[in-house]
Structures are given as C-alpha cells and as structure tokens.
Tab-separated table of C-alpha atoms in Angstrom:
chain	number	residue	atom	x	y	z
A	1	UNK	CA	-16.321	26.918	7.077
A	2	UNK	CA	-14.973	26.495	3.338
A	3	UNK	CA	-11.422	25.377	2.865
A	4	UNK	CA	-9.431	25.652	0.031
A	5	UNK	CA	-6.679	23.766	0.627
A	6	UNK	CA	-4.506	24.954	-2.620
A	7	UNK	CA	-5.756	25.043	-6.015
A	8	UNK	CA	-8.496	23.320	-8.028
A	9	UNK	CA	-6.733	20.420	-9.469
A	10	UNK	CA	-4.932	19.431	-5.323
A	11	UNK	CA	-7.581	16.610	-5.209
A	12	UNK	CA	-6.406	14.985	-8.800
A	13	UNK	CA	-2.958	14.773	-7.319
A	14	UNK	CA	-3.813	12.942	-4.015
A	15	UNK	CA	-6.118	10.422	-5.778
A	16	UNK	CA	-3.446	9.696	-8.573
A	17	UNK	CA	-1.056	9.375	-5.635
A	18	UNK	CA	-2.873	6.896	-4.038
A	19	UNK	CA	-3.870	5.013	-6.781
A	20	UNK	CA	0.053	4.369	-7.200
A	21	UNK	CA	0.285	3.667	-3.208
A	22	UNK	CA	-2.170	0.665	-3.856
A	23	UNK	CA	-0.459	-0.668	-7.099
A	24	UNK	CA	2.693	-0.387	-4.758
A	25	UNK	CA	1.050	-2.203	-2.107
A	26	UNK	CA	-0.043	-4.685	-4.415
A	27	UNK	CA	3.167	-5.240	-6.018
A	28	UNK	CA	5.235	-5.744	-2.520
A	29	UNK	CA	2.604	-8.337	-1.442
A	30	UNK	CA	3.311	-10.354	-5.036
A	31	UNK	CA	7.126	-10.513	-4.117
A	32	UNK	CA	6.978	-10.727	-0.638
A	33	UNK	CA	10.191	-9.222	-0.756
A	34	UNK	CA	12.277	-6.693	1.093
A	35	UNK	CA	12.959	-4.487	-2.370
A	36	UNK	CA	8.763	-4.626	-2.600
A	37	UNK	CA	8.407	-3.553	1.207
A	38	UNK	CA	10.690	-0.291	0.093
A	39	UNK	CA	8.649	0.314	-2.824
A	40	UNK	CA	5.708	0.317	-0.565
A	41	UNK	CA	7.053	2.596	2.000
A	42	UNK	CA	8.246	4.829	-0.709
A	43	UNK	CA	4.301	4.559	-1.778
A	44	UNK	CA	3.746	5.776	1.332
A	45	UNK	CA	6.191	8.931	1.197
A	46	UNK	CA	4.548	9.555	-2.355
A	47	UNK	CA	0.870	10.360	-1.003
A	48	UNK	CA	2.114	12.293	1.959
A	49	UNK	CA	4.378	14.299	-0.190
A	50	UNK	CA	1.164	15.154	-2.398
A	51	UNK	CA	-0.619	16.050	0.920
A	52	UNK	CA	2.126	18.304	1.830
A	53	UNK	CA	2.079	19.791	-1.334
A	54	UNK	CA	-1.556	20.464	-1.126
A	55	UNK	CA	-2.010	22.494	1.746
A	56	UNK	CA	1.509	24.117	1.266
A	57	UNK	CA	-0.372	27.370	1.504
A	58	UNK	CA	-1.490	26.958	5.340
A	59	UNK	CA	1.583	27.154	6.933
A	60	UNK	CA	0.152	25.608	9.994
A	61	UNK	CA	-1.023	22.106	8.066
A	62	UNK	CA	1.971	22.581	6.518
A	63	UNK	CA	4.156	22.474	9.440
A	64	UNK	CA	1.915	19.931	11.058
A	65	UNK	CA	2.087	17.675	8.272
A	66	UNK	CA	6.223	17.858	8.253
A	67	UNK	CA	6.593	17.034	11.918
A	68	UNK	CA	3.749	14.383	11.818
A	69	UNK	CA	6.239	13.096	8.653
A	70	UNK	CA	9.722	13.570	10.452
A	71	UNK	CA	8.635	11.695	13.714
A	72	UNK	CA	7.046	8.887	11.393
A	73	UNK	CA	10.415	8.829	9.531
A	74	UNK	CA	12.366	8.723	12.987
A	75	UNK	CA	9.867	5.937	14.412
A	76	UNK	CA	10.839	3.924	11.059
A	77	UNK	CA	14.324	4.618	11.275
A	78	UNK	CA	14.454	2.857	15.216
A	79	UNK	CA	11.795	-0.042	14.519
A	80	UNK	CA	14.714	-1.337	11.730
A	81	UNK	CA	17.275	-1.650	14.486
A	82	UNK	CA	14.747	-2.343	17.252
A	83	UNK	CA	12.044	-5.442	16.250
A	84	UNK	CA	9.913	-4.241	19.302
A	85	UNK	CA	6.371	-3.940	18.833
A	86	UNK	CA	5.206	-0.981	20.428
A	87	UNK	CA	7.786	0.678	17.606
A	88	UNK	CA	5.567	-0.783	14.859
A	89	UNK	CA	2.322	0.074	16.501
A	90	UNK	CA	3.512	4.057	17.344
A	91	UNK	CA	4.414	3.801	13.439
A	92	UNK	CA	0.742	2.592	12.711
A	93	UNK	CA	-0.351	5.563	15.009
A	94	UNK	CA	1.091	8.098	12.629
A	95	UNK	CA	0.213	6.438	9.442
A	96	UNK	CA	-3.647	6.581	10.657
A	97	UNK	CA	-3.505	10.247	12.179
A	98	UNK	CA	-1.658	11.337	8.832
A	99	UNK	CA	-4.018	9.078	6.511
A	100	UNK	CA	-7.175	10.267	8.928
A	101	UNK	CA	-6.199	14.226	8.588
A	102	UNK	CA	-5.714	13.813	4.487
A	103	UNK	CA	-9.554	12.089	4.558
A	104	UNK	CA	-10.682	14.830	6.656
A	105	UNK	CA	-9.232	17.848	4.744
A	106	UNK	CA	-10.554	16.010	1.768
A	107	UNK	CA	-14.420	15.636	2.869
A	108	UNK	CA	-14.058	19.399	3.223
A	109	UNK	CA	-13.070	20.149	0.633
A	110	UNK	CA	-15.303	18.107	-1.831
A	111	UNK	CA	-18.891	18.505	0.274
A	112	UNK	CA	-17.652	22.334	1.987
A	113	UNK	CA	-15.900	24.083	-0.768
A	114	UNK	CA	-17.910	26.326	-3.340
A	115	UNK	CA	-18.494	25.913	-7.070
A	116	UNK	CA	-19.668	23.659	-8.825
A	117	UNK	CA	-19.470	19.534	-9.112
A	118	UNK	CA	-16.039	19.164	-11.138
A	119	UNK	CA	-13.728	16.127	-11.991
A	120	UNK	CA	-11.505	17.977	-9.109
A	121	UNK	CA	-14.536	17.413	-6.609
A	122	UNK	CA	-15.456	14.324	-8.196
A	123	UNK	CA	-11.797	12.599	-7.888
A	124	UNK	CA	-11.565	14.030	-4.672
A	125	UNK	CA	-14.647	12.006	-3.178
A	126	UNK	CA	-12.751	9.050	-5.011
A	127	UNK	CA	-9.701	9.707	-2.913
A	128	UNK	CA	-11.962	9.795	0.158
A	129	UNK	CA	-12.688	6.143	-0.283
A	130	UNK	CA	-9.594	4.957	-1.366
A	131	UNK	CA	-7.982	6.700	2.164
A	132	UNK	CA	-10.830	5.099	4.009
A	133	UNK	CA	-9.745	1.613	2.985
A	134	UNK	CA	-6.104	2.195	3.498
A	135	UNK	CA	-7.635	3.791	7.219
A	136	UNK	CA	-8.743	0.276	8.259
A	137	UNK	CA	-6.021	-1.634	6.484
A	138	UNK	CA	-3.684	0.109	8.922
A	139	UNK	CA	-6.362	-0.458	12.078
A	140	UNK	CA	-6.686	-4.143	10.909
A	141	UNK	CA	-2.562	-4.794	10.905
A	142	UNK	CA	-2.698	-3.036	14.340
A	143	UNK	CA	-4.562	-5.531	15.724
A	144	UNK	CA	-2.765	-7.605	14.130
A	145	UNK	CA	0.289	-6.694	15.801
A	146	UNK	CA	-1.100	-6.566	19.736
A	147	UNK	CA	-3.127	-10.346	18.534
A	148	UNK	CA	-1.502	-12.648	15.876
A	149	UNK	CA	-4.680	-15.409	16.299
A	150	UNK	CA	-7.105	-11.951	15.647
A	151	UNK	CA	-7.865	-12.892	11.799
A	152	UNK	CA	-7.998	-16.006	10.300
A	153	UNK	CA	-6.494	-16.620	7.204
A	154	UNK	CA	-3.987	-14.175	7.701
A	155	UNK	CA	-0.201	-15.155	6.974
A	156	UNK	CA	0.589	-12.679	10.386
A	157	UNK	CA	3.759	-11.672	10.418
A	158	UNK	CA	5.663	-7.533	11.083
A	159	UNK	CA	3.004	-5.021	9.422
A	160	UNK	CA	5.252	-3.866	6.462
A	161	UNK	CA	4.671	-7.674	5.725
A	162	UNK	CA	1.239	-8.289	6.225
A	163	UNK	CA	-0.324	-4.654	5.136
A	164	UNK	CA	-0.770	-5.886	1.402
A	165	UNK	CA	-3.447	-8.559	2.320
A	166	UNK	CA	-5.261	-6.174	4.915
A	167	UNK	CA	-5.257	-3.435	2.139
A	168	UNK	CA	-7.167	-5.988	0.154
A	169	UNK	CA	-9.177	-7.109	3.207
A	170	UNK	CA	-10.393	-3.905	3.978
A	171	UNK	CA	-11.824	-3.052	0.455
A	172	UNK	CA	-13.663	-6.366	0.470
A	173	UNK	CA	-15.008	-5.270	3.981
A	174	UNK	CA	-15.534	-1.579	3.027
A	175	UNK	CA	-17.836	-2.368	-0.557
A	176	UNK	CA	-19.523	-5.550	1.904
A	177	UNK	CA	-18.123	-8.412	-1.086
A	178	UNK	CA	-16.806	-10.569	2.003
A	179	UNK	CA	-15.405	-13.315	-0.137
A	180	UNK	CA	-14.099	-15.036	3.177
A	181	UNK	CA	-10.714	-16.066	2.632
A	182	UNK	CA	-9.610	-13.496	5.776
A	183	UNK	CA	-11.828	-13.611	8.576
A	184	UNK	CA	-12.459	-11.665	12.280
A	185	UNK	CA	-11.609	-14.187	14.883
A	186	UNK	CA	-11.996	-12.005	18.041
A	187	UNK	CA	-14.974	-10.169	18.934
A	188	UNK	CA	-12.855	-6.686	18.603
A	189	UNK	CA	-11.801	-7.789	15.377
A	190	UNK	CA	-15.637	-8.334	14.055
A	191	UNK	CA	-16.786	-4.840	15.910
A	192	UNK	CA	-13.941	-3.237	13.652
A	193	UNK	CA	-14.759	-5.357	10.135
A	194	UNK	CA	-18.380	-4.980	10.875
A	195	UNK	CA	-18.376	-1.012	11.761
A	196	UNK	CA	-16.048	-0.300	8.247
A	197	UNK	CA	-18.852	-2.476	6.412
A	198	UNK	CA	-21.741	-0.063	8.064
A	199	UNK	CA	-19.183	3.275	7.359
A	200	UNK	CA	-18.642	2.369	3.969
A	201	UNK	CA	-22.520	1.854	2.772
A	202	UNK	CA	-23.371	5.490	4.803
A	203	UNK	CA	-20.043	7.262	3.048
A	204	UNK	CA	-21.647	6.266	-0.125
A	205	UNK	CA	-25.048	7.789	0.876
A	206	UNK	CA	-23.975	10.803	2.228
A	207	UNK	CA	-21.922	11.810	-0.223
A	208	UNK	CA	-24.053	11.316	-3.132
A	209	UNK	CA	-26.660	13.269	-1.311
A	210	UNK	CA	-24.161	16.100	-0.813
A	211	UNK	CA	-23.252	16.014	-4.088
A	212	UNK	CA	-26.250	15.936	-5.493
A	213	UNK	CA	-27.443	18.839	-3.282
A	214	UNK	CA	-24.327	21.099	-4.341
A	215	UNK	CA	-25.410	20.318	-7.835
A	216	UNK	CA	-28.847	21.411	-7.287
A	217	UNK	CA	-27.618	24.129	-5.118
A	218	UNK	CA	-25.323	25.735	-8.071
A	219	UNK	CA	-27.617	25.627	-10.897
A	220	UNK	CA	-29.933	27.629	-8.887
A	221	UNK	CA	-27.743	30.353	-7.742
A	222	UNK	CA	-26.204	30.462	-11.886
A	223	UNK	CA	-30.503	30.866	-12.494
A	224	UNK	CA	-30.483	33.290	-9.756
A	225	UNK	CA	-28.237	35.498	-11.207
C-alpha cells in the first residue's frame, strides 16, 4: 500500500528537524544545565511538530499524533512535581511509540511510495537512521532508569539528564565504532546494544537494495513508455 503522507518535500522537513533535535541534544549535554534540558525538550516538540505537520492530511495520524503529544505533554507536566520513576519511564513510552510511528511512516514512504529516487526520498532514508538512533537512545535511558549499575561509564542520573550521552552511545552502537567509553553491564543491556548493532548493518542493506531496485524499477517503466 503506497502512502503519501503530504507533499514531496515532508521528508526534508523531518530530517532538518532532527538534525536540530541532535545539535540540541548535544548542546544540553555540554552545559549540563537546566536551560540546556529545555532546549532539548523543546528539540523534542520541534520534530513532532514537523511530524504533525506531515501527515496533517490524514486526519486520523493527525489526531493520533496530537493525543499521543498532549498525554506526553501531561506525563511531563506531573514527572516535574512528582520525581517518581514510573512517570519518567511512561514519558520514555511515548517518546519511543511517537519516535517508532515517525520511522515507520517514513520507511513507507521512502521504499513504498512511487516515483523516482529524489533528494526527498533520499533525505528521508537519512531521517530513518537518525530516528533509529534516537529509538535506542530512549530504550538505553529506560533501562537506565529501572537499573542505574546497567551501563558502565554512564554518569546515571533522571533521563532528561543522561539522554545526551545515550544519544551518542547509540550511534556508536548503531554504525558498530564501539569506542568503549559506555559499556552493557547486564546481560539485557548487551541483548539490546548488540541487537541495534545487527539492525543497523541490515537497515543499511535493505535499504540500498530497495533503493537501488526503485531506481532500476523507474527507468524501466520511463523506457516502457
């Protein structure tokens, strides 16, 4: 089934947004400040503004994607007055159903959608991979959260705190560089690092095939006709 989700330049937008998510990331973890938390939650309300944007034209994604954003909001709103943790890992919940729906919509569109291979397409497998790494970032400071002594290496800490290392853990585990300075600890913890490593090798595979196969797959149906 091909999806448009709302015009052909939705998948420049979403990449562009989360390119600015992970500059905001990386600037809260260089202050390690409250100011740079905000900036990163306000990173956060950036890409999922875009997203809402995007598939403004489905009314049902659309309405989805508000409620999915007003309980998130709400959940945020209660974990400042209450430090509890099941707060903060409900508010991880959301972040990955919202961040695993955008990378889902995505992969449809770039590998389902008809036409031909364009920066649009191009970007969009792009913002597949960066939404994969921020995917595990958020599963990593889950962990995280239910066991402190799960990572080595890690500072620990409330998520909001601890997100901008596991943003750049999870890109060293998803392109396999493993430089070692973060570590699994627990044999969950090494399933989940391990299993992102394998994901992001076959990602890279199967979407060059597809791409490559669209390609193919256009220029004979322009000979065709």
């Amino acid at each position: 089934m091909v999806l448009k989700l709302s015009d052909s330049e939705n998948l420049r937008y979403l990449t562009l947004a989360l390119l600015v998510l992970l500059f905001l990331v990386a600037v809260s973890g260089q202050t390690a400040t409250a100011w740079g938390r905000g900036m990163m939650q306000g990173g956060f309300l950036l890409v999922l503004g875009v997203a809402m944007w995007t598939v403004r034209k489905h009314r049902w994604l659309f309405r989805s994607g508000l409620g999915a954003l007003a309980v998130l909001a709400l959940v945020t709103l209660v974990s400042y007055a209450f430090s509890y943790t099941g707060l903060r890992v409900a508010q991880l919940g959301l972040l990955l159903g919202l961040f695993g729906g955008l990378a889902w919509l995505a992969f449809k569109e770039v590998l389902f959608t008809a036409g031909p291979i364009n920066s649009n397409r191009l970007l969009g497998a792009v913002s597949i991979y960066l939404l994969l790494g921020l995917i595990w970032a958020v599963v990593y400071v889950g962990i995280l959260e239910v066991d402190p002594a799960a990572f080595r290496g890690s500072g620990g800490g409330p998520w909001l705190e601890s997100f901008p290392e596991f943003v750049y853990f999870s890109f060293v585990s998803l392109t396999t560089l493993g430089y070692g300075d973060i570590s699994p600890a627990t044999p969950i913890a090494r399933f989940v690092v391990y299993l992102e490593a394998i994901l992001g090798q076959l990602y890279l595979a199967i979407m060059v095939a597809g791409l490559v196969g669209i390609g193919i797959s256009d220029r004979i149906t322009n000979r065709s006709d």
